[in-house]
Amino acid sequence: MTIQAISNHPKLGTLELVLDGGASRTLTHAALRDGCRCADCTALRRAGTPLQADGAIRLLAIEAVGAYGVQLVFSDRHDRGIYPWIYLEQLSNSGTALP
Ligand SMILES: [Zn+2]
């Protein structure tokens, strides 16, 4: 499975991953925010107090990080999370994806 394209849907609060073969998976912005792996968010998770974004959070911007993945900017001003393509694939397979 390889991500061919991503499509942000701010009104729905979802990010659609278009896979090779034309299938797609959908992740909520809140699930993406919860899944941030920056140092701060990782520390909170290790401390047992992970951030739990509410459904109103929105993904405001998507910045390419070379061919490696994307950096996501959220409406809570958090912009430190780098999301490699492989990690987005893992998230979409982890049960956080919408049916
Ligand atoms: Zn973070």
CSV table of N, CA, C and O and ligand atoms in Angstrom, one decimal:
chain,number,residue,atom,x,y,z
A,1,MET,N,0.8,-1.2,0.0
A,1,MET,CA,0.0,0.0,0.0
A,1,MET,C,0.9,1.2,0.0
A,1,MET,O,1.8,1.4,0.8
A,2,THR,N,0.6,2.1,-0.9
A,2,THR,CA,1.4,3.3,-1.0
A,2,THR,C,0.5,4.5,-1.2
A,2,THR,O,-0.5,4.4,-1.9
A,3,ILE,N,0.8,5.6,-0.4
A,3,ILE,CA,-0.1,6.8,-0.6
A,3,ILE,C,0.3,7.5,-1.8
A,3,ILE,O,1.5,7.8,-2.1
A,4,GLN,N,-0.7,7.7,-2.7
A,4,GLN,CA,-0.4,8.4,-3.9
A,4,GLN,C,-0.7,9.9,-3.8
A,4,GLN,O,-0.2,10.7,-4.6
A,5,ALA,N,-1.7,10.2,-3.0
A,5,ALA,CA,-2.1,11.6,-2.8
A,5,ALA,C,-2.8,11.8,-1.5
A,5,ALA,O,-3.3,10.8,-0.9
A,6,ILE,N,-2.9,13.0,-1.0
A,6,ILE,CA,-3.7,13.3,0.2
A,6,ILE,C,-4.6,14.5,-0.2
A,6,ILE,O,-4.2,15.3,-1.0
A,7,SER,N,-5.7,14.5,0.5
A,7,SER,CA,-6.7,15.5,0.2
A,7,SER,C,-7.3,16.0,1.5
A,7,SER,O,-7.9,15.1,2.3
A,8,ASN,N,-7.2,17.2,1.8
A,8,ASN,CA,-7.7,17.7,3.1
A,8,ASN,C,-9.1,18.2,2.9
A,8,ASN,O,-9.5,18.9,2.0
A,9,HIS,N,-10.0,17.9,3.9
A,9,HIS,CA,-11.4,18.3,3.9
A,9,HIS,C,-11.7,19.0,5.2
A,9,HIS,O,-12.2,18.4,6.2
A,10,PRO,N,-11.4,20.3,5.2
A,10,PRO,CA,-11.5,21.1,6.5
A,10,PRO,C,-12.9,21.1,7.0
A,10,PRO,O,-13.1,21.0,8.3
A,11,LYS,N,-13.9,21.2,6.2
A,11,LYS,CA,-15.3,21.2,6.7
A,11,LYS,C,-15.7,19.9,7.4
A,11,LYS,O,-16.4,19.9,8.4
A,12,LEU,N,-15.2,18.8,6.9
A,12,LEU,CA,-15.4,17.5,7.5
A,12,LEU,C,-14.5,17.2,8.6
A,12,LEU,O,-14.7,16.3,9.4
A,13,GLY,N,-13.3,17.9,8.7
A,13,GLY,CA,-12.3,17.6,9.7
A,13,GLY,C,-11.6,16.3,9.4
A,13,GLY,O,-11.2,15.6,10.3
A,14,THR,N,-11.4,16.0,8.1
A,14,THR,CA,-10.8,14.8,7.7
A,14,THR,C,-9.7,15.0,6.7
A,14,THR,O,-9.7,15.9,5.9
A,15,LEU,N,-8.8,14.0,6.7
A,15,LEU,CA,-7.7,14.0,5.7
A,15,LEU,C,-7.9,12.6,5.0
A,15,LEU,O,-7.9,11.6,5.6
A,16,GLU,N,-8.0,12.7,3.6
A,16,GLU,CA,-8.2,11.5,2.8
A,16,GLU,C,-6.9,11.1,2.3
A,16,GLU,O,-6.1,11.9,1.7
A,17,LEU,N,-6.5,9.8,2.4
A,17,LEU,CA,-5.3,9.3,1.8
A,17,LEU,C,-5.7,8.5,0.6
A,17,LEU,O,-6.5,7.5,0.8
A,18,VAL,N,-5.2,8.8,-0.6
A,18,VAL,CA,-5.6,8.1,-1.8
A,18,VAL,C,-4.4,7.1,-2.0
A,18,VAL,O,-3.3,7.5,-2.1
A,19,LEU,N,-4.8,5.8,-2.1
A,19,LEU,CA,-3.8,4.8,-2.2
A,19,LEU,C,-3.6,4.3,-3.6
A,19,LEU,O,-4.4,4.6,-4.4
A,20,ASP,N,-2.5,3.6,-3.8
A,20,ASP,CA,-2.3,3.1,-5.2
A,20,ASP,C,-3.5,2.1,-5.4
A,20,ASP,O,-3.9,1.4,-4.5
A,21,GLY,N,-3.9,2.0,-6.6
A,21,GLY,CA,-5.1,1.2,-6.9
A,21,GLY,C,-6.4,2.0,-6.8
A,21,GLY,O,-7.5,1.4,-7.1
A,22,GLY,N,-6.3,3.2,-6.2
A,22,GLY,CA,-7.5,4.0,-6.2
A,22,GLY,C,-8.3,3.9,-4.9
A,22,GLY,O,-9.2,4.7,-4.7
A,23,ALA,N,-8.0,3.0,-4.0
A,23,ALA,CA,-8.7,3.0,-2.7
A,23,ALA,C,-8.3,4.2,-1.9
A,23,ALA,O,-7.3,4.9,-2.2
A,24,SER,N,-9.1,4.5,-0.9
A,24,SER,CA,-8.8,5.6,0.0
A,24,SER,C,-9.1,5.3,1.4
A,24,SER,O,-9.9,4.4,1.7
A,25,ARG,N,-8.4,6.0,2.3
A,25,ARG,CA,-8.6,5.9,3.7
A,25,ARG,C,-8.8,7.3,4.3
A,25,ARG,O,-8.3,8.2,3.7
A,26,THR,N,-9.5,7.4,5.3
A,26,THR,CA,-9.8,8.7,5.9
A,26,THR,C,-9.5,8.7,7.4
A,26,THR,O,-9.8,7.9,8.2
A,27,LEU,N,-8.7,9.7,7.7
A,27,LEU,CA,-8.3,10.0,9.1
A,27,LEU,C,-8.9,11.3,9.6
A,27,LEU,O,-8.9,12.3,8.8
A,28,THR,N,-9.3,11.4,10.8
A,28,THR,CA,-9.8,12.7,11.3
A,28,THR,C,-8.7,13.5,11.7
A,28,THR,O,-7.6,13.1,12.0
A,29,HIS,N,-8.9,14.8,11.6
A,29,HIS,CA,-7.9,15.8,12.1
A,29,HIS,C,-7.5,15.5,13.5
A,29,HIS,O,-6.4,15.6,13.9
A,30,ALA,N,-8.5,15.2,14.3
A,30,ALA,CA,-8.2,15.0,15.8
A,30,ALA,C,-7.3,13.7,15.9
A,30,ALA,O,-6.4,13.7,16.8
A,31,ALA,N,-7.6,12.7,15.1
A,31,ALA,CA,-6.7,11.5,15.2
A,31,ALA,C,-5.3,11.8,14.8
A,31,ALA,O,-4.3,11.3,15.4
A,32,LEU,N,-5.2,12.7,13.8
A,32,LEU,CA,-3.8,13.1,13.4
A,32,LEU,C,-3.1,13.9,14.5
A,32,LEU,O,-1.9,13.7,14.8
A,33,ARG,N,-3.9,14.8,15.1
A,33,ARG,CA,-3.3,15.6,16.1
A,33,ARG,C,-2.9,14.7,17.3
A,33,ARG,O,-1.8,14.9,17.9
A,34,ASP,N,-3.8,13.8,17.7
A,34,ASP,CA,-3.4,12.9,18.8
A,34,ASP,C,-2.2,12.0,18.5
A,34,ASP,O,-1.5,11.6,19.4
A,35,GLY,N,-2.0,11.8,17.2
A,35,GLY,CA,-0.9,10.9,16.8
A,35,GLY,C,0.4,11.6,16.5
A,35,GLY,O,1.4,11.0,16.1
A,36,CYS,N,0.5,12.9,16.9
A,36,CYS,CA,1.7,13.7,16.7
A,36,CYS,C,2.8,13.0,17.4
A,36,CYS,O,2.7,12.7,18.6
A,37,ARG,N,4.0,12.9,16.7
A,37,ARG,CA,5.1,12.3,17.3
A,37,ARG,C,6.3,13.2,17.6
A,37,ARG,O,7.4,12.8,17.8
A,38,CYS,N,6.0,14.5,17.7
A,38,CYS,CA,7.0,15.5,18.1
A,38,CYS,C,7.5,15.2,19.5
A,38,CYS,O,6.8,14.5,20.3
A,39,ALA,N,8.6,15.8,19.9
A,39,ALA,CA,9.2,15.5,21.2
A,39,ALA,C,8.2,15.9,22.3
A,39,ALA,O,8.1,15.1,23.3
A,40,ASP,N,7.5,17.0,22.2
A,40,ASP,CA,6.6,17.4,23.3
A,40,ASP,C,5.4,16.4,23.4
A,40,ASP,O,5.1,16.0,24.5
A,41,CYS,N,4.8,16.0,22.3
A,41,CYS,CA,3.7,15.1,22.4
A,41,CYS,C,4.1,13.7,22.8
A,41,CYS,O,3.4,13.0,23.5
A,42,THR,N,5.3,13.3,22.4
A,42,THR,CA,5.9,12.0,22.8
A,42,THR,C,6.1,12.0,24.3
A,42,THR,O,5.8,11.1,25.0
A,43,ALA,N,6.6,13.1,24.9
A,43,ALA,CA,6.8,13.3,26.3
A,43,ALA,C,5.5,13.2,27.1
A,43,ALA,O,5.4,12.5,28.1
A,44,LEU,N,4.5,13.8,26.6
A,44,LEU,CA,3.2,13.8,27.2
A,44,LEU,C,2.6,12.3,27.2
A,44,LEU,O,2.1,11.8,28.2
A,45,ARG,N,2.8,11.6,26.1
A,45,ARG,CA,2.3,10.3,26.0
A,45,ARG,C,3.1,9.4,27.0
A,45,ARG,O,2.5,8.5,27.7
A,46,ARG,N,4.4,9.6,27.1
A,46,ARG,CA,5.2,8.8,28.0
A,46,ARG,C,4.8,9.0,29.4
A,46,ARG,O,4.9,8.2,30.3
A,47,ALA,N,4.4,10.3,29.7
A,47,ALA,CA,4.0,10.6,31.1
A,47,ALA,C,2.6,10.1,31.4
A,47,ALA,O,2.1,10.3,32.5
A,48,GLY,N,2.0,9.5,30.4
A,48,GLY,CA,0.6,9.0,30.6
A,48,GLY,C,-0.5,10.0,30.5
A,48,GLY,O,-1.6,9.8,30.9
A,49,THR,N,-0.1,11.2,30.0
A,49,THR,CA,-1.1,12.3,29.8
A,49,THR,C,-1.1,12.7,28.4
A,49,THR,O,-0.9,13.9,28.1
A,50,PRO,N,-1.4,11.8,27.5
A,50,PRO,CA,-1.4,12.2,26.1
A,50,PRO,C,-2.5,13.3,25.8
A,50,PRO,O,-3.6,13.3,26.4
A,51,LEU,N,-2.2,14.1,24.8
A,51,LEU,CA,-3.2,15.1,24.4
A,51,LEU,C,-4.3,14.3,23.8
A,51,LEU,O,-4.2,13.3,23.1
A,52,GLN,N,-5.5,14.8,24.0
A,52,GLN,CA,-6.7,14.2,23.4
A,52,GLN,C,-7.5,15.4,22.7
A,52,GLN,O,-8.2,16.1,23.4
A,53,ALA,N,-7.2,15.5,21.5
A,53,ALA,CA,-7.8,16.6,20.7
A,53,ALA,C,-9.3,16.5,20.6
A,53,ALA,O,-9.8,15.3,20.4
A,54,ASP,N,-10.0,17.6,20.7
A,54,ASP,CA,-11.5,17.4,20.5
A,54,ASP,C,-11.8,17.5,19.0
A,54,ASP,O,-10.9,17.8,18.2
A,55,GLY,N,-13.0,17.2,18.7
A,55,GLY,CA,-13.4,17.1,17.3
A,55,GLY,C,-13.4,18.4,16.5
A,55,GLY,O,-13.5,18.4,15.3
A,56,ALA,N,-13.2,19.5,17.2
A,56,ALA,CA,-13.2,20.8,16.6
A,56,ALA,C,-11.9,21.1,16.0
A,56,ALA,O,-11.7,22.1,15.2
A,57,ILE,N,-10.9,20.4,16.4
A,57,ILE,CA,-9.5,20.8,15.9
A,57,ILE,C,-9.4,20.6,14.4
A,57,ILE,O,-10.1,19.7,13.8
A,58,ARG,N,-8.7,21.4,13.7
A,58,ARG,CA,-8.6,21.4,12.3
A,58,ARG,C,-7.1,21.4,11.9
A,58,ARG,O,-6.3,22.1,12.5
A,59,LEU,N,-6.9,20.7,10.8
A,59,LEU,CA,-5.6,20.8,10.1
A,59,LEU,C,-5.6,22.0,9.2
A,59,LEU,O,-6.5,22.0,8.3
A,60,LEU,N,-4.7,22.9,9.4
A,60,LEU,CA,-4.8,24.2,8.7
A,60,LEU,C,-3.8,24.2,7.5
A,60,LEU,O,-4.1,24.8,6.5
A,61,ALA,N,-2.7,23.4,7.6
A,61,ALA,CA,-1.8,23.5,6.5
A,61,ALA,C,-1.0,22.2,6.4
A,61,ALA,O,-0.8,21.5,7.5
A,62,ILE,N,-0.6,21.8,5.3
A,62,ILE,CA,0.2,20.6,5.0
A,62,ILE,C,1.5,21.0,4.3
A,62,ILE,O,1.4,21.6,3.2
A,63,GLU,N,2.6,20.8,4.9
A,63,GLU,CA,3.9,21.2,4.2
A,63,GLU,C,4.6,20.0,3.9
A,63,GLU,O,4.8,19.1,4.7
A,64,ALA,N,5.1,19.9,2.6
A,64,ALA,CA,5.9,18.8,2.2
A,64,ALA,C,7.2,18.7,2.9
A,64,ALA,O,7.8,19.8,3.2
A,65,VAL,N,7.7,17.6,3.3
A,65,VAL,CA,9.0,17.4,3.9
A,65,VAL,C,9.8,16.5,3.0
A,65,VAL,O,9.9,15.3,3.1
A,66,GLY,N,10.3,17.1,1.9
A,66,GLY,CA,11.0,16.3,0.9
A,66,GLY,C,10.1,15.2,0.4
A,66,GLY,O,8.9,15.4,0.2
A,67,ALA,N,10.7,14.1,0.1
A,67,ALA,CA,9.9,12.9,-0.3
A,67,ALA,C,9.5,12.1,0.9
A,67,ALA,O,8.9,11.0,0.7
A,68,TYR,N,9.8,12.6,2.1
A,68,TYR,CA,9.7,11.8,3.3
A,68,TYR,C,8.3,11.7,3.9
A,68,TYR,O,7.9,10.7,4.4
A,69,GLY,N,7.6,12.8,3.7
A,69,GLY,CA,6.3,12.9,4.4
A,69,GLY,C,5.8,14.3,4.4
A,69,GLY,O,6.2,15.1,3.5
A,70,VAL,N,5.0,14.6,5.4
A,70,VAL,CA,4.5,16.0,5.5
A,70,VAL,C,4.6,16.5,7.0
A,70,VAL,O,4.6,15.7,7.9
A,71,GLN,N,4.6,17.8,7.1
A,71,GLN,CA,4.5,18.5,8.4
A,71,GLN,C,3.1,19.1,8.4
A,71,GLN,O,2.7,19.7,7.5
A,72,LEU,N,2.4,18.8,9.5
A,72,LEU,CA,1.0,19.2,9.6
A,72,LEU,C,0.9,20.4,10.6
A,72,LEU,O,1.5,20.4,11.7
A,73,VAL,N,0.1,21.4,10.2
A,73,VAL,CA,-0.1,22.5,11.1
A,73,VAL,C,-1.6,22.5,11.5
A,73,VAL,O,-2.5,22.5,10.7
A,74,PHE,N,-1.8,22.5,12.9
A,74,PHE,CA,-3.1,22.4,13.4
A,74,PHE,C,-3.7,23.7,13.9
A,74,PHE,O,-2.9,24.6,14.2
A,75,SER,N,-5.0,23.7,14.1
A,75,SER,CA,-5.6,25.0,14.6
A,75,SER,C,-5.3,25.3,16.0
A,75,SER,O,-5.6,26.4,16.5
A,76,ASP,N,-4.7,24.4,16.8
A,76,ASP,CA,-4.2,24.8,18.1
A,76,ASP,C,-2.8,25.4,18.1
A,76,ASP,O,-2.1,25.4,19.1
A,77,ARG,N,-2.3,25.7,16.8
A,77,ARG,CA,-1.0,26.3,16.6
A,77,ARG,C,0.1,25.3,16.7
A,77,ARG,O,1.3,25.7,16.7
A,78,HIS,N,-0.2,24.0,16.8
A,78,HIS,CA,0.8,23.0,16.9
A,78,HIS,C,1.3,22.7,15.5
A,78,HIS,O,0.5,22.3,14.7
A,79,ASP,N,2.6,22.9,15.3
A,79,ASP,CA,3.1,22.6,13.9
A,79,ASP,C,4.4,21.9,13.9
A,79,ASP,O,5.2,22.0,13.0
A,80,ARG,N,4.7,21.2,15.0
A,80,ARG,CA,6.0,20.5,15.1
A,80,ARG,C,6.0,19.1,14.6
A,80,ARG,O,7.0,18.4,14.6
A,81,GLY,N,4.8,18.6,14.3
A,81,GLY,CA,4.7,17.1,14.0
A,81,GLY,C,5.1,16.8,12.6
A,81,GLY,O,4.6,17.4,11.7
A,82,ILE,N,6.0,15.9,12.4
A,82,ILE,CA,6.4,15.4,11.1
A,82,ILE,C,5.7,14.0,10.9
A,82,ILE,O,5.8,13.2,11.8
A,83,TYR,N,5.0,13.9,9.8
A,83,TYR,CA,4.3,12.6,9.6
A,83,TYR,C,4.9,11.9,8.3
A,83,TYR,O,4.5,12.3,7.2
A,84,PRO,N,5.8,11.0,8.5
A,84,PRO,CA,6.3,10.3,7.4
A,84,PRO,C,5.2,9.5,6.7
A,84,PRO,O,4.2,9.1,7.4
A,85,TRP,N,5.3,9.3,5.4
A,85,TRP,CA,4.2,8.6,4.7
A,85,TRP,C,3.9,7.2,5.4
A,85,TRP,O,2.8,6.8,5.5
A,86,ILE,N,5.0,6.6,5.8
A,86,ILE,CA,4.8,5.2,6.4
A,86,ILE,C,4.0,5.3,7.6
A,86,ILE,O,3.2,4.5,8.0
A,87,TYR,N,4.2,6.4,8.4
A,87,TYR,CA,3.4,6.6,9.6
A,87,TYR,C,1.9,6.9,9.3
A,87,TYR,O,1.0,6.4,10.0
A,88,LEU,N,1.7,7.7,8.3
A,88,LEU,CA,0.3,7.9,7.9
A,88,LEU,C,-0.4,6.6,7.5
A,88,LEU,O,-1.6,6.3,7.8
A,89,GLU,N,0.4,5.8,6.8
A,89,GLU,CA,-0.2,4.5,6.5
A,89,GLU,C,-0.5,3.6,7.7
A,89,GLU,O,-1.5,3.0,7.8
A,90,GLN,N,0.4,3.7,8.7
A,90,GLN,CA,0.2,2.9,9.9
A,90,GLN,C,-1.0,3.5,10.7
A,90,GLN,O,-1.8,2.7,11.1
A,91,LEU,N,-1.1,4.8,10.7
A,91,LEU,CA,-2.3,5.4,11.4
A,91,LEU,C,-3.6,4.9,10.7
A,91,LEU,O,-4.6,4.6,11.4
A,92,SER,N,-3.6,4.9,9.4
A,92,SER,CA,-4.8,4.5,8.7
A,92,SER,C,-5.1,3.1,8.8
A,92,SER,O,-6.3,2.7,8.6
A,93,ASN,N,-4.2,2.3,9.3
A,93,ASN,CA,-4.4,0.8,9.5
A,93,ASN,C,-4.7,0.5,11.0
A,93,ASN,O,-4.9,-0.6,11.4
A,94,SER,N,-4.6,1.5,11.9
A,94,SER,CA,-4.5,1.3,13.3
A,94,SER,C,-5.9,1.3,14.0
A,94,SER,O,-6.0,1.2,15.2
A,95,GLY,N,-7.0,1.5,13.2
A,95,GLY,CA,-8.3,1.6,13.9
A,95,GLY,C,-8.7,3.0,14.1
A,95,GLY,O,-9.8,3.3,14.5
A,96,THR,N,-7.8,4.0,13.9
A,96,THR,CA,-8.2,5.4,14.0
A,96,THR,C,-8.8,5.9,12.7
A,96,THR,O,-9.4,7.0,12.7
A,97,ALA,N,-8.6,5.1,11.6
A,97,ALA,CA,-9.2,5.5,10.4
A,97,ALA,C,-10.8,5.4,10.5
A,97,ALA,O,-11.3,4.5,11.1
A,98,LEU,N,-11.4,6.3,9.8
A,98,LEU,CA,-12.9,6.1,9.7
A,98,LEU,C,-13.2,5.0,8.7
A,98,LEU,O,-12.5,4.7,7.8
A,99,PRO,N,-14.4,4.3,8.9
A,99,PRO,CA,-14.7,3.3,8.0
A,99,PRO,C,-15.0,3.8,6.6
A,99,PRO,O,-15.4,5.0,6.5
B,1,ZN,ZN,3.3,17.3,18.7
